[in-house]
Amino acid sequence: MALSEFDIIARYFEHQRVQRSDVALGVGDDCALLRVPSGYELAVSIDTMVEGRHFPVGTAPQAIGHKALAVSLSDLAAMGGEPAWATLSLSLPTPDTGWLESFVRGLFALAGRFEVQLVGGDTVKGPLVVTTQLHGFVPEGRALRRSGASAGDAIFVTGSLGDAGLGLAIRQGLAEADGADRDYLCSRLDYPEPRVEAGRHLLGAASAAIDVSDGLLADLGHILERSGLGARLEVEKLPLSAALRGHAGEERAIGLALSSGDDYELCFTVPPDRLELIDTLPVAAARIGTVEAEAGVRLFRNGNAYRCAGRGYDHFGGPDDG
Ligand code: ADP
Ligand code: MG
């Protein structure tokens, strides 16, 4: 049975628990009408996920719904923003009610947790592509930027790194894990946890921040480039989960933590006189290195130079891209 574009909108996207008072008009007209509170800047971020490229073919629709919003929430978290509104562009090959119900369940569960209201979008027939735009607020002039780091700042990362990379390898049959470890690693790939509260806490504490979507070396590299600086990293301080160590082994775990993407942790820099502000962060954060004046990233392990060939995932530089 063919659902029309209008059936889909009415059935799946018009009804949600979150109804914000700053939404004058949501889904249903030609535009949404929205009110930004005074004293705040509007922070806007958009991400597109293509099946087979940004999530494996066969990913549960609930996970696709979650992840579509999670990646945008993660961008906003990296600026220290407070989430407010989302728009969604959905390209679907065949509108299937079971697929849509599950997708919307994943999307709205996460939206509900952060009081995000879906205020509009677009629905078209085509290959499976999900684009989410998120709008949030940052106190005027205070957003965390990539460009704010200084030599001597400490480098931190939240949570743990490399789990989603191993989860992807498991899905692709390139690594093995079973039971609770497999569930954990795959859920880190499918249901990333955007570090929104941590990002807001970092306003006024961190000098620069970025979310780790393409791999630590690549994303930290963006902070360093924008700040015109370099860094040293202590690889033995990288936060690695027990599941990652257990199933990848130490060397591969370090490689994944440095280079694999999709973890959506925050990497941030903190000036020495503000370090105590990190003690009260609502999520664990590991101190992994120091910003230095000399360009480039130098890796050490227990004080000795450490060699690693990995780079972050480059969507257009991979061997399969042609
Ligand atoms: P128009 O042709 O004027 O762009 P549409 O028919 O595309 O209008 O959309 C009708 C309404 O439904 C608009 O308010 C639009 O924002 C909303 N909408 C369409 N698709 C989605 C979606 N996937 N999620 C949320 N809102 C949507
Ligand atoms: Mg439209």
PDB file of N, CA, C and O in Angstrom, residues 7-48:
ATOM      1  N   ASP A   7       0.410  11.638   3.725  1.00  0.00           N
ATOM      2  CA  ASP A   7       0.067  10.639   4.746  1.00  0.00           C
ATOM      3  C   ASP A   7       1.220  10.479   5.730  1.00  0.00           C
ATOM      4  O   ASP A   7       1.019  10.412   6.942  1.00  0.00           O
ATOM      5  N   ILE A   8       2.434  10.391   5.167  1.00  0.00           N
ATOM      6  CA  ILE A   8       3.613  10.158   6.012  1.00  0.00           C
ATOM      7  C   ILE A   8       3.790  11.315   6.986  1.00  0.00           C
ATOM      8  O   ILE A   8       3.971  11.105   8.186  1.00  0.00           O
ATOM      9  N   ILE A   9       3.691  12.526   6.480  1.00  0.00           N
ATOM     10  CA  ILE A   9       3.882  13.700   7.347  1.00  0.00           C
ATOM     11  C   ILE A   9       2.829  13.698   8.454  1.00  0.00           C
ATOM     12  O   ILE A   9       3.142  13.833   9.637  1.00  0.00           O
ATOM     13  N   ALA A  10       1.571  13.525   8.054  1.00  0.00           N
ATOM     14  CA  ALA A  10       0.478  13.599   9.029  1.00  0.00           C
ATOM     15  C   ALA A  10       0.581  12.480  10.060  1.00  0.00           C
ATOM     16  O   ALA A  10       0.338  12.678  11.244  1.00  0.00           O
ATOM     17  N   ARG A  11       0.954  11.285   9.577  1.00  0.00           N
ATOM     18  CA  ARG A  11       0.935  10.136  10.471  1.00  0.00           C
ATOM     19  C   ARG A  11       2.153  10.072  11.387  1.00  0.00           C
ATOM     20  O   ARG A  11       2.042   9.654  12.524  1.00  0.00           O
ATOM     21  N   TYR A  12       3.303  10.481  10.878  1.00  0.00           N
ATOM     22  CA  TYR A  12       4.535  10.235  11.647  1.00  0.00           C
ATOM     23  C   TYR A  12       5.219  11.479  12.182  1.00  0.00           C
ATOM     24  O   TYR A  12       5.948  11.409  13.155  1.00  0.00           O
ATOM     25  N   PHE A  13       5.040  12.611  11.521  1.00  0.00           N
ATOM     26  CA  PHE A  13       5.880  13.747  11.903  1.00  0.00           C
ATOM     27  C   PHE A  13       5.124  14.899  12.552  1.00  0.00           C
ATOM     28  O   PHE A  13       5.730  15.844  13.037  1.00  0.00           O
ATOM     29  N   GLU A  14       3.790  14.833  12.559  1.00  0.00           N
ATOM     30  CA  GLU A  14       3.054  15.969  13.122  1.00  0.00           C
ATOM     31  C   GLU A  14       2.842  15.852  14.621  1.00  0.00           C
ATOM     32  O   GLU A  14       2.603  16.842  15.300  1.00  0.00           O
ATOM     33  N   HIS A  15       2.900  14.621  15.132  1.00  0.00           N
ATOM     34  CA  HIS A  15       2.555  14.432  16.552  1.00  0.00           C
ATOM     35  C   HIS A  15       3.794  14.062  17.345  1.00  0.00           C
ATOM     36  O   HIS A  15       4.426  13.066  17.075  1.00  0.00           O
ATOM     37  N   GLN A  16       4.139  14.889  18.284  1.00  0.00           N
ATOM     38  CA  GLN A  16       5.266  14.584  19.147  1.00  0.00           C
ATOM     39  C   GLN A  16       4.977  15.139  20.524  1.00  0.00           C
ATOM     40  O   GLN A  16       4.178  16.064  20.678  1.00  0.00           O
ATOM     41  N   ARG A  17       5.641  14.543  21.506  1.00  0.00           N
ATOM     42  CA  ARG A  17       5.409  14.974  22.886  1.00  0.00           C
ATOM     43  C   ARG A  17       5.949  16.390  23.108  1.00  0.00           C
ATOM     44  O   ARG A  17       5.316  17.223  23.752  1.00  0.00           O
ATOM     45  N   VAL A  18       7.136  16.655  22.533  1.00  0.00           N
ATOM     46  CA  VAL A  18       7.769  17.950  22.805  1.00  0.00           C
ATOM     47  C   VAL A  18       7.006  19.060  22.079  1.00  0.00           C
ATOM     48  O   VAL A  18       6.858  19.037  20.855  1.00  0.00           O
ATOM     49  N   GLN A  19       6.489  20.003  22.821  1.00  0.00           N
ATOM     50  CA  GLN A  19       5.823  21.183  22.256  1.00  0.00           C
ATOM     51  C   GLN A  19       6.422  22.385  22.958  1.00  0.00           C
ATOM     52  O   GLN A  19       6.086  22.686  24.093  1.00  0.00           O
ATOM     53  N   ARG A  20       7.347  23.061  22.286  1.00  0.00           N
ATOM     54  CA  ARG A  20       8.079  24.148  22.934  1.00  0.00           C
ATOM     55  C   ARG A  20       7.338  25.473  22.828  1.00  0.00           C
ATOM     56  O   ARG A  20       6.696  25.752  21.820  1.00  0.00           O
ATOM     57  N   SER A  21       7.502  26.298  23.857  1.00  0.00           N
ATOM     58  CA  SER A  21       6.806  27.590  23.859  1.00  0.00           C
ATOM     59  C   SER A  21       7.468  28.577  22.889  1.00  0.00           C
ATOM     60  O   SER A  21       6.864  29.590  22.533  1.00  0.00           O
ATOM     61  N   ASP A  22       8.707  28.297  22.442  1.00  0.00           N
ATOM     62  CA  ASP A  22       9.359  29.208  21.497  1.00  0.00           C
ATOM     63  C   ASP A  22       9.049  28.843  20.042  1.00  0.00           C
ATOM     64  O   ASP A  22       9.629  29.409  19.130  1.00  0.00           O
ATOM     65  N   VAL A  23       8.139  27.876  19.835  1.00  0.00           N
ATOM     66  CA  VAL A  23       7.702  27.526  18.478  1.00  0.00           C
ATOM     67  C   VAL A  23       6.340  28.175  18.254  1.00  0.00           C
ATOM     68  O   VAL A  23       5.336  27.762  18.832  1.00  0.00           O
ATOM     69  N   ALA A  24       6.308  29.232  17.411  1.00  0.00           N
ATOM     70  CA  ALA A  24       5.031  29.880  17.117  1.00  0.00           C
ATOM     71  C   ALA A  24       4.242  29.029  16.125  1.00  0.00           C
ATOM     72  O   ALA A  24       3.019  28.968  16.167  1.00  0.00           O
ATOM     73  N   LEU A  25       4.960  28.328  15.216  1.00  0.00           N
ATOM     74  CA  LEU A  25       4.313  27.466  14.232  1.00  0.00           C
ATOM     75  C   LEU A  25       5.276  26.345  13.845  1.00  0.00           C
ATOM     76  O   LEU A  25       6.417  26.619  13.469  1.00  0.00           O
ATOM     77  N   GLY A  26       4.803  25.104  13.973  1.00  0.00           N
ATOM     78  CA  GLY A  26       5.659  23.961  13.681  1.00  0.00           C
ATOM     79  C   GLY A  26       5.314  23.309  12.357  1.00  0.00           C
ATOM     80  O   GLY A  26       5.015  23.995  11.376  1.00  0.00           O
ATOM     81  N   VAL A  27       5.323  21.968  12.324  1.00  0.00           N
ATOM     82  CA  VAL A  27       5.051  21.221  11.089  1.00  0.00           C
ATOM     83  C   VAL A  27       3.670  21.565  10.553  1.00  0.00           C
ATOM     84  O   VAL A  27       2.706  21.628  11.315  1.00  0.00           O
ATOM     85  N   GLY A  28       3.550  21.763   9.225  1.00  0.00           N
ATOM     86  CA  GLY A  28       2.235  21.887   8.617  1.00  0.00           C
ATOM     87  C   GLY A  28       2.047  23.070   7.690  1.00  0.00           C
ATOM     88  O   GLY A  28       1.171  23.063   6.852  1.00  0.00           O
ATOM     89  N   ASP A  29       2.872  24.091   7.823  1.00  0.00           N
ATOM     90  CA  ASP A  29       2.730  25.239   6.918  1.00  0.00           C
ATOM     91  C   ASP A  29       3.960  25.298   6.007  1.00  0.00           C
ATOM     92  O   ASP A  29       4.751  24.361   5.960  1.00  0.00           O
ATOM     93  N   ASP A  30       4.122  26.382   5.273  1.00  0.00           N
ATOM     94  CA  ASP A  30       5.260  26.474   4.355  1.00  0.00           C
ATOM     95  C   ASP A  30       6.578  26.697   5.085  1.00  0.00           C
ATOM     96  O   ASP A  30       7.637  26.328   4.588  1.00  0.00           O
ATOM     97  N   CYS A  31       6.496  27.341   6.221  1.00  0.00           N
ATOM     98  CA  CYS A  31       7.689  27.562   7.055  1.00  0.00           C
ATOM     99  C   CYS A  31       7.309  27.323   8.507  1.00  0.00           C
ATOM    100  O   CYS A  31       6.139  27.448   8.884  1.00  0.00           O
ATOM    101  N   ALA A  32       8.307  27.040   9.319  1.00  0.00           N
ATOM    102  CA  ALA A  32       8.121  27.084  10.767  1.00  0.00           C
ATOM    103  C   ALA A  32       8.422  28.511  11.226  1.00  0.00           C
ATOM    104  O   ALA A  32       9.191  29.227  10.584  1.00  0.00           O
ATOM    105  N   LEU A  33       7.792  28.915  12.323  1.00  0.00           N
ATOM    106  CA  LEU A  33       8.048  30.240  12.892  1.00  0.00           C
ATOM    107  C   LEU A  33       8.592  30.053  14.303  1.00  0.00           C
ATOM    108  O   LEU A  33       7.945  29.416  15.142  1.00  0.00           O
ATOM    109  N   LEU A  34       9.780  30.601  14.539  1.00  0.00           N
ATOM    110  CA  LEU A  34      10.534  30.259  15.739  1.00  0.00           C
ATOM    111  C   LEU A  34      11.064  31.515  16.421  1.00  0.00           C
ATOM    112  O   LEU A  34      11.391  32.485  15.742  1.00  0.00           O
ATOM    113  N   ARG A  35      11.170  31.467  17.736  1.00  0.00           N
ATOM    114  CA  ARG A  35      11.647  32.635  18.496  1.00  0.00           C
ATOM    115  C   ARG A  35      12.955  32.330  19.217  1.00  0.00           C
ATOM    116  O   ARG A  35      12.989  31.453  20.070  1.00  0.00           O
ATOM    117  N   VAL A  36      14.006  33.061  18.852  1.00  0.00           N
ATOM    118  CA  VAL A  36      15.295  32.913  19.540  1.00  0.00           C
ATOM    119  C   VAL A  36      15.278  33.823  20.763  1.00  0.00           C
ATOM    120  O   VAL A  36      14.951  35.004  20.636  1.00  0.00           O
ATOM    121  N   PRO A  37      15.601  33.305  21.953  1.00  0.00           N
ATOM    122  CA  PRO A  37      15.589  34.170  23.144  1.00  0.00           C
ATOM    123  C   PRO A  37      16.638  35.282  23.033  1.00  0.00           C
ATOM    124  O   PRO A  37      17.687  35.085  22.419  1.00  0.00           O
ATOM    125  N   SER A  38      16.353  36.447  23.597  1.00  0.00           N
ATOM    126  CA  SER A  38      17.314  37.545  23.482  1.00  0.00           C
ATOM    127  C   SER A  38      18.541  37.229  24.336  1.00  0.00           C
ATOM    128  O   SER A  38      18.452  36.523  25.337  1.00  0.00           O
ATOM    129  N   GLY A  39      19.693  37.709  23.868  1.00  0.00           N
ATOM    130  CA  GLY A  39      20.951  37.424  24.564  1.00  0.00           C
ATOM    131  C   GLY A  39      21.607  36.139  24.087  1.00  0.00           C
ATOM    132  O   GLY A  39      22.668  35.768  24.569  1.00  0.00           O
ATOM    133  N   TYR A  40      20.976  35.470  23.126  1.00  0.00           N
ATOM    134  CA  TYR A  40      21.530  34.218  22.602  1.00  0.00           C
ATOM    135  C   TYR A  40      21.756  34.307  21.101  1.00  0.00           C
ATOM    136  O   TYR A  40      21.041  35.016  20.393  1.00  0.00           O
ATOM    137  N   GLU A  41      22.747  33.537  20.623  1.00  0.00           N
ATOM    138  CA  GLU A  41      22.923  33.365  19.188  1.00  0.00           C
ATOM    139  C   GLU A  41      22.283  32.060  18.776  1.00  0.00           C
ATOM    140  O   GLU A  41      22.233  31.107  19.564  1.00  0.00           O
ATOM    141  N   LEU A  42      21.808  32.012  17.526  1.00  0.00           N
ATOM    142  CA  LEU A  42      21.244  30.778  16.991  1.00  0.00           C
ATOM    143  C   LEU A  42      22.398  29.948  16.415  1.00  0.00           C
ATOM    144  O   LEU A  42      23.131  30.411  15.551  1.00  0.00           O
ATOM    145  N   ALA A  43      22.572  28.731  16.908  1.00  0.00           N
ATOM    146  CA  ALA A  43      23.613  27.826  16.394  1.00  0.00           C
ATOM    147  C   ALA A  43      22.918  26.810  15.499  1.00  0.00           C
ATOM    148  O   ALA A  43      21.935  26.187  15.908  1.00  0.00           O
ATOM    149  N   VAL A  44      23.381  26.650  14.267  1.00  0.00           N
ATOM    150  CA  VAL A  44      22.718  25.786  13.293  1.00  0.00           C
ATOM    151  C   VAL A  44      23.715  24.801  12.717  1.00  0.00           C
ATOM    152  O   VAL A  44      24.838  25.163  12.378  1.00  0.00           O
ATOM    153  N   SER A  45      23.307  23.542  12.616  1.00  0.00           N
ATOM    154  CA  SER A  45      24.186  22.519  12.076  1.00  0.00           C
ATOM    155  C   SER A  45      23.354  21.520  11.273  1.00  0.00           C
ATOM    156  O   SER A  45      22.213  21.222  11.639  1.00  0.00           O
ATOM    157  N   ILE A  46      23.912  21.024  10.166  1.00  0.00           N
ATOM    158  CA  ILE A  46      23.172  20.067   9.335  1.00  0.00           C
ATOM    159  C   ILE A  46      24.084  18.890   8.985  1.00  0.00           C
ATOM    160  O   ILE A  46      25.287  19.066   8.782  1.00  0.00           O
ATOM    161  N   ASP A  47      23.516  17.697   8.980  1.00  0.00           N
ATOM    162  CA  ASP A  47      24.264  16.478   8.657  1.00  0.00           C
ATOM    163  C   ASP A  47      23.433  15.570   7.775  1.00  0.00           C
ATOM    164  O   ASP A  47      22.233  15.407   7.996  1.00  0.00           O
ATOM    165  N   THR A  48      24.092  14.971   6.794  1.00  0.00           N
ATOM    166  CA  THR A  48      23.425  14.029   5.897  1.00  0.00           C
ATOM    167  C   THR A  48      24.009  12.640   6.093  1.00  0.00           C
ATOM    168  O   THR A  48      25.226  12.490   6.149  1.00  0.00           O
TER     169      THR A  48
END
